[in-house]
Amino acid sequence: MGVVTKIISLSFIALGTLIVITYGGAQDPVISFIGMFAGLMLWSIGLALMGAGRTTQVKPPPPTITEIRCDNPDCDFKEIRDFEPGDYILRPMEAHCPKCQGSLTIYGIYVVLEQEEKSTI
Amino acid sequence: MQFGNASEISWIINLAFFAFILIFSLYGAKIQMWQWLKQIEAGLIELKRMAIESRQRAIDTFKEYGRSEEEVATELDRWLDYFLIYPVDLDPAGILQRLDHLLDERRDRYREFVTQLAPEAGPELAQNLENTLEVAQVLSLVFRIVRHYYLLGKKTGSQILIMQIHMQMPELLRIARAYFEAIDAFADGKPIGDGVGPLVVTRFAREYGATPDQYVHDVSREVGYYRVEFEGRTVFAVRATGPGGTVGKPGVAVKRLVEENKGAISRIITVDAALKLEGEELGRISEGTGAAIGDPGPEKHAIEQTATDHDIAIEAIVVKEDEAAAVGVMRKRILDSVPEVINRVKSAIRERTKPGDKVILAGIGNTIGIGL
Ligand SMILES: [Zn+2]
């Protein structure tokens, strides 16, 4: 939601409130009625503007990660990098482990979502 | 009632009040229909955007493999409303064989279409392209159906039509969004959440010494197995061929394996992804009895019938996922559940079979991005 829309809608609401306070309680019923009506009108315009400015922003998908691990069970080497075309889980890599010179395999390809929803109930 | 300056105003207010009541009681439904149609329209616009963008994504993917963009676009449009007529169920005898036959035929047509449109793609890429095409097709179908009811409702003013589509809209949008986000996974060949079954089976087989070369190909269409020894038991670890995207025909494979090993199979364990209930944790593991497989019918039937005919115990281990996780790129949580599923498989074999037994472990699911 743009700052401009926010300011405009808030000023509509503020103006509406001002009118209701000033004229809403007037002795003359005509002025009171018109003041009430105009104030509430401005209120609803402000609220409608606020709702209309709410855009659903599409988040870019999280990057896909490729995790490569050493095949040697005693070695804990792992490398995490971005997914590259041609990667697949359990693909043997050409490079060798920098720690123990063992062979490397793609252990997993996955995405991590920012907020993995967790139910509170 | 008192007349005068003040009461004239109250008279007008009274009149406005009654007019308001009158308008809403007479035209309330109309106003509501108008509002609902507007909301359906908003959803429809999103569905249309997803259908168009997924079509474009499919074209972009296909045109890399040998044909021009125009050719691809023309052919693809011809293909987007390809349909399958379900077999008649008034005479249910043999309906599964008929359905199986039709599904085979459809797979052949898809394969043929993909090889025509992407002649330079290898067999594994062709499978991924097939999946990409299917996603574009689903989105196009959803859009066209919703548009049909929207226009029909608008034309006839039928409240029931408008109401139905309005009520189903959130669910339709949720599923459409899941597929829309999945198209990248299929086009790039990334593993998806549904692939957890084959992944578990392959990891298990690897742990007991299986190599990609030992995989026995094509017991049934695009499904094979590793034969591994686990604590004195022989385990046939069944999965579809990868890393191309396919689910194959695992039911037929299980049936053939049981028939080949006459009477020797003592247990069938299926591993699959299952739909989680809202509120349940993603990647949660559940166990149960039966065949965990979500095909249109023939594969599940083959497993159940074989198990019944040969009196084989049958159990299922599932990983809970929602639609978006099942068709989207595999989530970390699902990958993290794999070791625990393997432990459950091991204890199932240990506790419920004897050394010397033969066991079928079938990993059901789409093998896209999961190597042998
Ligand atoms: Zn190492």
Coordinates of C-alpha atoms and ligand atoms in Angstrom, one line a residue:
Chain A
M1 CA 0.0 0.0 0.0
G2 CA 1.4 3.3 -1.1
V3 CA 2.2 6.0 1.4
V4 CA 0.1 8.6 -0.6
T5 CA -3.0 6.4 -0.5
K6 CA -2.5 5.9 3.3
I7 CA -2.2 9.6 3.9
I8 CA -5.3 10.5 1.7
S9 CA -7.5 7.8 3.4
L10 CA -6.3 8.8 6.9
S11 CA -7.1 12.5 6.1
F12 CA -10.6 11.6 4.9
I13 CA -11.2 9.7 8.2
A14 CA -9.8 12.6 10.2
L15 CA -11.9 15.2 8.4
G16 CA -15.0 13.0 8.9
T17 CA -14.3 12.7 12.6
L18 CA -13.8 16.5 12.8
I19 CA -17.2 17.2 11.1
V20 CA -19.0 14.7 13.2
I21 CA -17.6 16.2 16.4
T22 CA -18.2 19.8 15.3
Y23 CA -21.7 19.6 13.8
G24 CA -23.0 16.2 14.9
G25 CA -24.2 17.5 18.2
A26 CA -25.5 20.9 16.9
Q27 CA -28.8 22.2 18.3
D28 CA -30.4 22.6 14.9
P29 CA -31.5 19.1 13.9
V30 CA -30.9 19.9 10.1
I31 CA -27.3 20.8 10.7
S32 CA -26.8 17.9 13.1
F33 CA -28.3 15.5 10.6
I34 CA -26.3 16.9 7.6
G35 CA -23.1 17.0 9.8
M36 CA -23.6 13.4 10.9
F37 CA -24.3 12.2 7.3
A38 CA -21.4 14.1 5.7
G39 CA -19.0 12.9 8.5
L40 CA -19.9 9.2 8.1
M41 CA -19.7 9.6 4.3
L42 CA -16.1 10.8 4.6
W43 CA -15.4 8.0 7.0
S44 CA -16.6 5.3 4.6
I45 CA -14.7 6.9 1.7
G46 CA -11.5 6.8 3.8
L47 CA -12.1 3.2 4.9
A48 CA -12.9 2.1 1.3
L49 CA -9.7 3.8 0.0
M50 CA -7.7 2.0 2.7
G51 CA -9.1 -1.3 1.6
A52 CA -8.7 -0.7 -2.1
G53 CA -5.0 0.2 -1.7
R54 CA -4.3 -3.2 -0.1
T55 CA -2.5 -5.0 -3.0
T56 CA -1.7 -8.7 -2.7
Q57 CA 2.0 -8.7 -3.2
V58 CA 3.4 -11.9 -4.8
K59 CA 6.5 -13.1 -3.0
P60 CA 9.2 -14.5 -5.3
P61 CA 9.6 -18.3 -4.6
P62 CA 12.5 -19.2 -2.3
P63 CA 15.7 -20.4 -4.0
T64 CA 16.0 -24.1 -4.5
I65 CA 19.1 -25.5 -2.7
T66 CA 21.3 -28.4 -3.6
E67 CA 23.0 -30.1 -0.8
I68 CA 26.1 -32.2 -1.6
R69 CA 27.5 -34.7 0.9
C70 CA 30.6 -36.8 1.0
D71 CA 29.9 -40.6 0.6
N72 CA 32.5 -41.5 3.3
P73 CA 30.4 -42.2 6.4
D74 CA 33.3 -40.9 8.7
C75 CA 33.5 -37.6 6.9
D76 CA 31.1 -34.8 7.6
F77 CA 31.8 -32.6 4.5
K78 CA 28.8 -31.0 3.0
E79 CA 28.4 -28.3 0.4
I80 CA 25.2 -26.2 0.0
R81 CA 24.7 -24.3 -3.2
D82 CA 22.0 -23.1 -5.6
F83 CA 20.2 -25.6 -7.8
E84 CA 21.7 -26.0 -11.2
P85 CA 19.9 -27.5 -14.2
G86 CA 20.9 -31.2 -14.4
D87 CA 21.0 -31.7 -10.7
Y88 CA 19.1 -34.6 -9.2
I89 CA 19.0 -36.3 -5.8
L90 CA 21.6 -39.1 -5.6
R91 CA 23.5 -37.8 -8.6
P92 CA 27.2 -38.7 -8.3
M93 CA 29.4 -35.6 -8.6
E94 CA 32.6 -35.4 -10.6
A95 CA 34.4 -33.4 -8.0
H96 CA 36.0 -35.1 -5.0
C97 CA 35.7 -34.3 -1.4
P98 CA 38.3 -31.6 -0.4
K99 CA 38.6 -33.2 3.1
C100 CA 39.1 -36.9 2.3
Q101 CA 39.2 -37.2 -1.5
G102 CA 36.1 -39.4 -1.3
S103 CA 33.3 -39.3 -3.9
L104 CA 30.5 -36.8 -3.6
T105 CA 26.8 -37.3 -4.1
I106 CA 23.8 -34.9 -4.1
Y107 CA 22.1 -35.6 -0.9
G108 CA 19.0 -33.4 -1.3
I109 CA 17.4 -30.7 -3.4
Y110 CA 14.9 -28.6 -1.5
V111 CA 13.4 -25.3 -0.6
V112 CA 13.1 -23.7 2.8
L113 CA 10.0 -21.6 3.3
E114 CA 10.4 -18.6 5.5
Q115 CA 7.5 -19.3 7.8
E116 CA 6.6 -23.0 7.9
E117 CA 3.2 -22.5 9.4
K118 CA 2.8 -24.1 12.8
S119 CA -0.7 -24.5 14.3
T120 CA -1.1 -23.2 17.8
I121 CA -4.0 -25.5 18.5
Chain B
M1 CA -46.9 12.9 14.9
Q2 CA -45.9 16.5 15.4
F3 CA -45.4 18.7 12.4
G4 CA -42.9 21.6 12.1
N5 CA -39.3 22.1 11.3
A6 CA -37.9 19.3 13.4
S7 CA -40.5 16.7 12.7
E8 CA -40.2 17.3 8.9
I9 CA -36.7 16.1 9.2
S10 CA -37.7 13.1 11.2
W11 CA -40.3 12.3 8.6
I12 CA -37.7 12.3 5.9
I13 CA -35.4 10.0 8.1
N14 CA -38.3 7.7 8.6
L15 CA -39.0 7.5 4.9
A16 CA -35.4 6.9 4.1
F17 CA -35.3 4.2 6.7
F18 CA -38.4 2.4 5.2
A19 CA -37.0 2.8 1.7
F20 CA -33.8 1.2 2.8
I21 CA -35.7 -1.8 4.4
L22 CA -37.8 -2.1 1.3
I23 CA -34.9 -2.0 -1.2
F24 CA -32.9 -4.6 0.8
S25 CA -35.8 -7.0 1.3
L26 CA -36.8 -6.9 -2.4
Y27 CA -33.4 -6.6 -4.0
G28 CA -31.0 -7.9 -1.3
A29 CA -30.5 -11.2 -3.1
K30 CA -29.8 -9.3 -6.4
I31 CA -27.2 -7.2 -4.7
Q32 CA -25.6 -10.2 -3.1
M33 CA -25.5 -12.0 -6.5
W34 CA -23.9 -9.0 -8.0
Q35 CA -21.3 -8.9 -5.2
W36 CA -20.6 -12.6 -5.6
L37 CA -20.2 -12.3 -9.4
K38 CA -17.7 -9.6 -8.8
Q39 CA -15.7 -11.9 -6.4
I40 CA -15.9 -14.8 -8.8
E41 CA -14.6 -12.4 -11.5
A42 CA -11.6 -11.5 -9.4
G43 CA -10.8 -15.2 -8.9
L44 CA -11.4 -15.9 -12.6
I45 CA -8.9 -13.2 -13.5
E46 CA -6.3 -14.8 -11.4
L47 CA -7.1 -18.3 -12.8
K48 CA -6.7 -16.8 -16.3
R49 CA -3.4 -15.3 -15.5
M50 CA -2.1 -18.6 -14.1
A51 CA -3.4 -20.5 -17.2
I52 CA -1.8 -18.1 -19.6
E53 CA 1.5 -17.9 -17.7
S54 CA 1.8 -21.7 -17.4
R55 CA 1.1 -22.1 -21.1
Q56 CA 3.8 -19.7 -21.8
R57 CA 6.2 -21.5 -19.5
A58 CA 5.4 -24.8 -21.2
I59 CA 6.1 -23.2 -24.6
D60 CA 9.4 -21.7 -23.4
T61 CA 10.4 -25.1 -22.1
F62 CA 9.4 -27.1 -25.2
K63 CA 11.0 -24.7 -27.7
E64 CA 14.5 -25.5 -26.3
Y65 CA 14.2 -28.9 -27.9
G66 CA 14.1 -28.5 -31.7
R67 CA 10.9 -26.8 -32.8
S68 CA 10.1 -23.1 -33.3
E69 CA 8.0 -21.1 -30.9
E70 CA 5.1 -20.8 -33.3
E71 CA 5.0 -24.5 -34.1
V72 CA 5.1 -25.3 -30.4
A73 CA 2.4 -22.8 -29.5
T74 CA 0.0 -24.0 -32.2
E75 CA 0.5 -27.7 -31.3
L76 CA 0.3 -27.0 -27.6
D77 CA -3.1 -25.2 -27.9
R78 CA -4.4 -28.2 -29.8
W79 CA -3.3 -30.3 -26.8
L80 CA -4.4 -28.2 -23.9
D81 CA -8.0 -29.6 -23.9
Y82 CA -7.1 -33.2 -24.5
F83 CA -9.5 -35.3 -22.6
L84 CA -10.1 -38.8 -21.2
I85 CA -13.5 -40.3 -21.3
Y86 CA -14.0 -42.4 -18.2
P87 CA -15.3 -45.9 -18.9
V88 CA -19.0 -46.5 -18.3
D89 CA -19.8 -47.6 -14.8
L90 CA -23.4 -48.8 -15.3
D91 CA -21.9 -52.2 -16.0
P92 CA -19.0 -52.1 -13.5
A93 CA -17.7 -55.6 -14.3
G94 CA -14.2 -55.2 -15.7
I95 CA -14.2 -51.4 -15.4
L96 CA -10.7 -51.4 -13.9
Q97 CA -9.2 -53.2 -16.9
R98 CA -11.0 -50.8 -19.2
L99 CA -9.8 -47.8 -17.3
D100 CA -6.2 -49.2 -17.2
H101 CA -6.4 -49.7 -21.0
L102 CA -7.5 -46.1 -21.5
L103 CA -4.8 -44.7 -19.2
D104 CA -2.1 -46.7 -21.0
E105 CA -3.4 -45.4 -24.3
R106 CA -3.4 -41.8 -23.0
R107 CA 0.2 -42.2 -21.7
D108 CA 1.2 -43.4 -25.2
R109 CA -0.5 -40.4 -26.8
Y110 CA 1.3 -38.0 -24.4
R111 CA 4.6 -39.6 -25.1
E112 CA 4.0 -39.4 -28.8
F113 CA 3.0 -35.8 -28.6
V114 CA 6.1 -34.8 -26.5
T115 CA 8.5 -36.6 -28.9
Q116 CA 6.9 -34.8 -31.8
L117 CA 7.1 -31.4 -30.2
A118 CA 10.5 -31.8 -28.6
P119 CA 12.4 -34.2 -30.9
E120 CA 15.8 -33.3 -29.3
A121 CA 14.8 -34.1 -25.7
G122 CA 16.1 -37.4 -24.3
P123 CA 13.7 -39.9 -22.6
E124 CA 14.1 -38.4 -19.1
L125 CA 13.6 -34.9 -20.3
A126 CA 10.6 -36.0 -22.3
Q127 CA 9.1 -37.3 -19.0
N128 CA 9.6 -33.9 -17.4
L129 CA 8.1 -32.2 -20.4
E130 CA 5.1 -34.5 -20.1
N131 CA 4.6 -33.4 -16.5
T132 CA 5.0 -29.7 -17.5
L133 CA 2.4 -30.2 -20.1
E134 CA 0.0 -31.8 -17.6
V135 CA 0.3 -28.9 -15.2
A136 CA -0.5 -26.4 -18.0
Q137 CA -3.4 -28.6 -19.0
V138 CA -4.8 -28.7 -15.5
L139 CA -4.7 -24.9 -15.1
S140 CA -6.3 -24.4 -18.5
L141 CA -9.1 -26.8 -17.6
V142 CA -9.8 -25.2 -14.2
F143 CA -10.0 -21.8 -15.8
R144 CA -12.3 -22.9 -18.6
I145 CA -14.7 -24.7 -16.2
V146 CA -14.9 -21.8 -13.8
R147 CA -15.4 -19.4 -16.7
H148 CA -18.2 -21.7 -18.0
Y149 CA -20.1 -21.5 -14.7
Y150 CA -19.5 -17.8 -14.2
L151 CA -20.8 -16.9 -17.7
L152 CA -23.7 -19.3 -17.4
G153 CA -24.6 -17.9 -14.0
K154 CA -24.4 -14.4 -15.3
K155 CA -26.5 -15.3 -18.4
T156 CA -29.3 -17.2 -16.6
G157 CA -29.1 -15.3 -13.3
S158 CA -29.3 -18.7 -11.6
Q159 CA -28.5 -18.1 -8.0
I160 CA -27.6 -21.7 -7.4
L161 CA -24.9 -21.7 -10.1
I162 CA -23.4 -18.5 -8.8
M163 CA -23.6 -19.6 -5.2
Q164 CA -21.9 -23.0 -6.0
I165 CA -19.0 -21.5 -7.9
H166 CA -18.6 -18.7 -5.3
M167 CA -18.4 -21.3 -2.5
Q168 CA -15.9 -23.5 -4.3
M169 CA -13.7 -20.6 -5.4
P170 CA -11.3 -20.5 -2.5
E171 CA -10.6 -24.2 -2.7
L172 CA -10.2 -24.0 -6.5
L173 CA -7.8 -21.1 -6.2
R174 CA -5.7 -22.9 -3.6
I175 CA -5.3 -26.0 -5.8
A176 CA -4.6 -23.9 -8.9
R177 CA -2.0 -21.9 -7.1
A178 CA -0.3 -25.1 -5.9
Y179 CA 0.0 -26.3 -9.4
F180 CA 1.0 -23.0 -10.8
E181 CA 3.9 -22.8 -8.4
A182 CA 4.8 -26.4 -9.3
I183 CA 5.3 -25.8 -13.0
D184 CA 8.8 -24.5 -12.4
A185 CA 9.7 -27.7 -10.5
F186 CA 8.5 -29.8 -13.4
A187 CA 10.1 -27.7 -16.1
D188 CA 13.5 -27.7 -14.3
G189 CA 13.4 -31.3 -13.2
K190 CA 13.5 -30.6 -9.5
P191 CA 12.3 -33.2 -7.1
I192 CA 8.8 -32.7 -5.7
G193 CA 7.2 -33.6 -2.4
D194 CA 5.4 -36.5 -3.9
G195 CA 8.7 -38.1 -4.6
V196 CA 9.4 -39.0 -1.0
G197 CA 8.3 -42.6 -1.5
P198 CA 10.8 -43.4 -4.2
L199 CA 13.5 -41.5 -2.3
V200 CA 13.0 -43.5 0.8
V201 CA 13.1 -46.8 -1.1
T202 CA 16.3 -45.8 -3.0
R203 CA 18.1 -44.6 0.2
F204 CA 17.1 -47.8 1.9
A205 CA 18.4 -49.9 -1.0
R206 CA 21.7 -47.9 -1.2
E207 CA 22.2 -48.4 2.5
Y208 CA 22.3 -52.1 1.9
G209 CA 24.7 -52.0 -1.0
A210 CA 22.5 -51.5 -4.1
T211 CA 23.9 -49.5 -7.0
P212 CA 22.2 -47.9 -9.9
D213 CA 23.5 -50.7 -12.1
Q214 CA 21.7 -53.3 -10.0
Y215 CA 18.3 -51.7 -10.7
V216 CA 16.2 -54.2 -12.6
H217 CA 14.4 -52.1 -15.3
D218 CA 10.9 -52.3 -16.5
V219 CA 9.2 -55.0 -14.5
S220 CA 6.2 -53.1 -15.6
R221 CA 6.0 -49.9 -17.5
E222 CA 8.7 -47.5 -16.1
V223 CA 8.9 -49.4 -12.8
G224 CA 11.8 -51.6 -11.6
Y225 CA 13.4 -52.8 -8.4
Y226 CA 16.6 -53.3 -6.5
R227 CA 17.1 -56.7 -4.8
V228 CA 18.8 -56.2 -1.4
E229 CA 19.5 -58.4 1.6
F230 CA 18.4 -56.9 4.9
E231 CA 19.0 -58.9 8.1
G232 CA 18.4 -62.3 6.4
R233 CA 15.3 -61.1 4.5
T234 CA 15.3 -60.5 0.8
V235 CA 13.8 -57.1 0.0
F236 CA 12.5 -56.1 -3.4
A237 CA 12.8 -52.3 -3.3
V238 CA 10.3 -51.2 -6.0
R239 CA 10.3 -47.7 -7.5
A240 CA 9.7 -45.9 -10.8
T241 CA 12.6 -45.2 -13.0
G242 CA 14.2 -41.7 -12.5
P243 CA 15.4 -39.0 -12.5
G244 CA 12.8 -38.3 -15.2
G245 CA 9.4 -37.5 -13.9
T246 CA 7.1 -40.6 -13.9
V247 CA 5.0 -42.6 -11.5
G248 CA 5.0 -45.7 -13.8
K249 CA 2.7 -48.6 -13.0
P250 CA 3.8 -49.8 -9.6
G251 CA 0.7 -51.9 -9.0
V252 CA 1.5 -54.1 -12.0
A253 CA 5.1 -54.4 -10.9
V254 CA 4.1 -55.6 -7.4
K255 CA 1.7 -58.1 -9.0
R256 CA 4.4 -59.5 -11.3
L257 CA 7.0 -59.7 -8.5
V258 CA 4.5 -61.7 -6.3
E259 CA 3.8 -64.0 -9.2
E260 CA 7.4 -64.5 -10.0
N261 CA 8.2 -65.4 -6.4
K262 CA 5.4 -67.9 -6.1
G263 CA 4.2 -67.9 -2.5
A264 CA 7.5 -66.6 -1.1
I265 CA 6.5 -62.9 -0.5
S266 CA 5.3 -62.5 3.0
R267 CA 4.7 -58.8 3.3
I268 CA 4.1 -55.7 1.0
I269 CA 5.1 -52.3 2.4
T270 CA 4.1 -49.2 0.5
V271 CA 5.6 -45.8 1.2
D272 CA 3.9 -42.7 -0.2
A273 CA 3.0 -39.1 0.4
A274 CA -0.5 -38.6 1.8
L275 CA -2.6 -35.5 2.2
K276 CA -2.2 -33.9 5.6
L277 CA -5.1 -32.5 7.5
E278 CA -5.0 -28.7 8.1
G279 CA -3.2 -28.2 11.4
E280 CA -1.1 -31.4 11.1
E281 CA 2.6 -30.9 10.8
L282 CA 4.2 -31.1 7.4
G283 CA 6.4 -34.2 7.1
R284 CA 4.7 -36.1 9.9
I285 CA 4.9 -39.8 9.4
S286 CA 1.9 -42.1 9.8
E287 CA 1.4 -45.9 9.5
G288 CA -1.5 -48.0 8.6
T289 CA -2.9 -51.0 6.8
G290 CA -3.6 -51.1 3.1
A291 CA -2.0 -49.9 -0.1
A292 CA -0.8 -46.3 0.0
I293 CA -1.2 -45.2 -3.6
G294 CA -3.3 -42.5 -5.1
D295 CA -3.8 -43.5 -8.7
P296 CA -7.2 -43.5 -10.4
G297 CA -7.8 -47.1 -9.4
P298 CA -6.1 -49.8 -11.5
E299 CA -2.7 -49.8 -9.7
K300 CA -4.2 -49.8 -6.2
H301 CA -6.6 -52.5 -7.2
A302 CA -3.7 -54.6 -8.6
I303 CA -1.8 -54.4 -5.2
E304 CA -4.9 -55.2 -3.1
Q305 CA -6.0 -58.0 -5.3
T306 CA -2.6 -59.6 -5.4
A307 CA -2.2 -59.3 -1.6
T308 CA -5.7 -60.9 -1.1
D309 CA -5.2 -63.7 -3.6
H310 CA -1.8 -64.7 -2.1
D311 CA -2.8 -63.9 1.5
I312 CA 0.1 -61.4 1.9
A313 CA 0.1 -58.8 4.7
I314 CA 0.0 -55.3 3.4
E315 CA 1.0 -52.1 5.3
A316 CA 1.5 -48.5 4.5
I317 CA 3.8 -45.8 5.8
V318 CA 3.0 -42.3 4.6
V319 CA 4.5 -38.8 4.9
K320 CA 1.9 -36.1 5.4
E321 CA 1.9 -33.2 3.0
D322 CA -0.5 -30.6 1.7
E323 CA -1.2 -30.2 -2.1
A324 CA 1.2 -27.4 -2.5
A325 CA 4.0 -29.4 -0.9
A326 CA 3.2 -32.5 -2.8
V327 CA 3.4 -31.0 -6.3
G328 CA 5.9 -28.2 -5.4
V329 CA 9.7 -28.5 -5.0
M330 CA 10.5 -30.8 -2.1
R331 CA 10.5 -29.0 1.2
K332 CA 13.3 -29.4 3.7
R333 CA 11.0 -30.8 6.2
I334 CA 10.0 -33.6 3.9
L335 CA 13.6 -34.4 3.1
D336 CA 14.4 -34.4 6.8
S337 CA 11.6 -37.0 7.4
V338 CA 13.3 -39.6 5.2
P339 CA 15.7 -41.1 7.8
E340 CA 12.8 -41.6 10.2
V341 CA 10.7 -43.3 7.5
I342 CA 13.6 -45.6 6.8
N343 CA 13.8 -46.5 10.5
R344 CA 10.1 -47.3 10.5
V345 CA 10.5 -49.5 7.4
K346 CA 13.3 -51.4 9.1
S347 CA 11.4 -52.0 12.3
A348 CA 8.4 -53.1 10.2
I349 CA 10.5 -55.7 8.4
R350 CA 12.3 -56.7 11.6
E351 CA 9.2 -57.1 13.8
R352 CA 6.7 -58.5 11.3
T353 CA 8.8 -60.8 9.1
K354 CA 11.1 -63.7 9.8
P355 CA 14.6 -64.2 8.4
G356 CA 14.4 -65.9 5.1
D357 CA 11.2 -64.1 4.1
K358 CA 10.8 -62.1 1.0
V359 CA 9.4 -58.6 1.3
I360 CA 8.2 -56.0 -1.3
L361 CA 9.0 -52.4 -0.4
A362 CA 7.2 -50.2 -2.9
G363 CA 8.0 -46.4 -3.0
I364 CA 5.0 -44.8 -4.7
G365 CA 5.3 -41.3 -6.3
N366 CA 6.7 -39.1 -9.0
T367 CA 10.4 -39.7 -9.4
I368 CA 11.2 -36.4 -11.0
G369 CA 14.7 -35.3 -9.8
I370 CA 15.4 -38.5 -7.9
G371 CA 18.2 -40.6 -9.3
L372 CA 18.4 -44.3 -9.3
Ligands
ZN1 ZN 34.9 -36.5 2.6

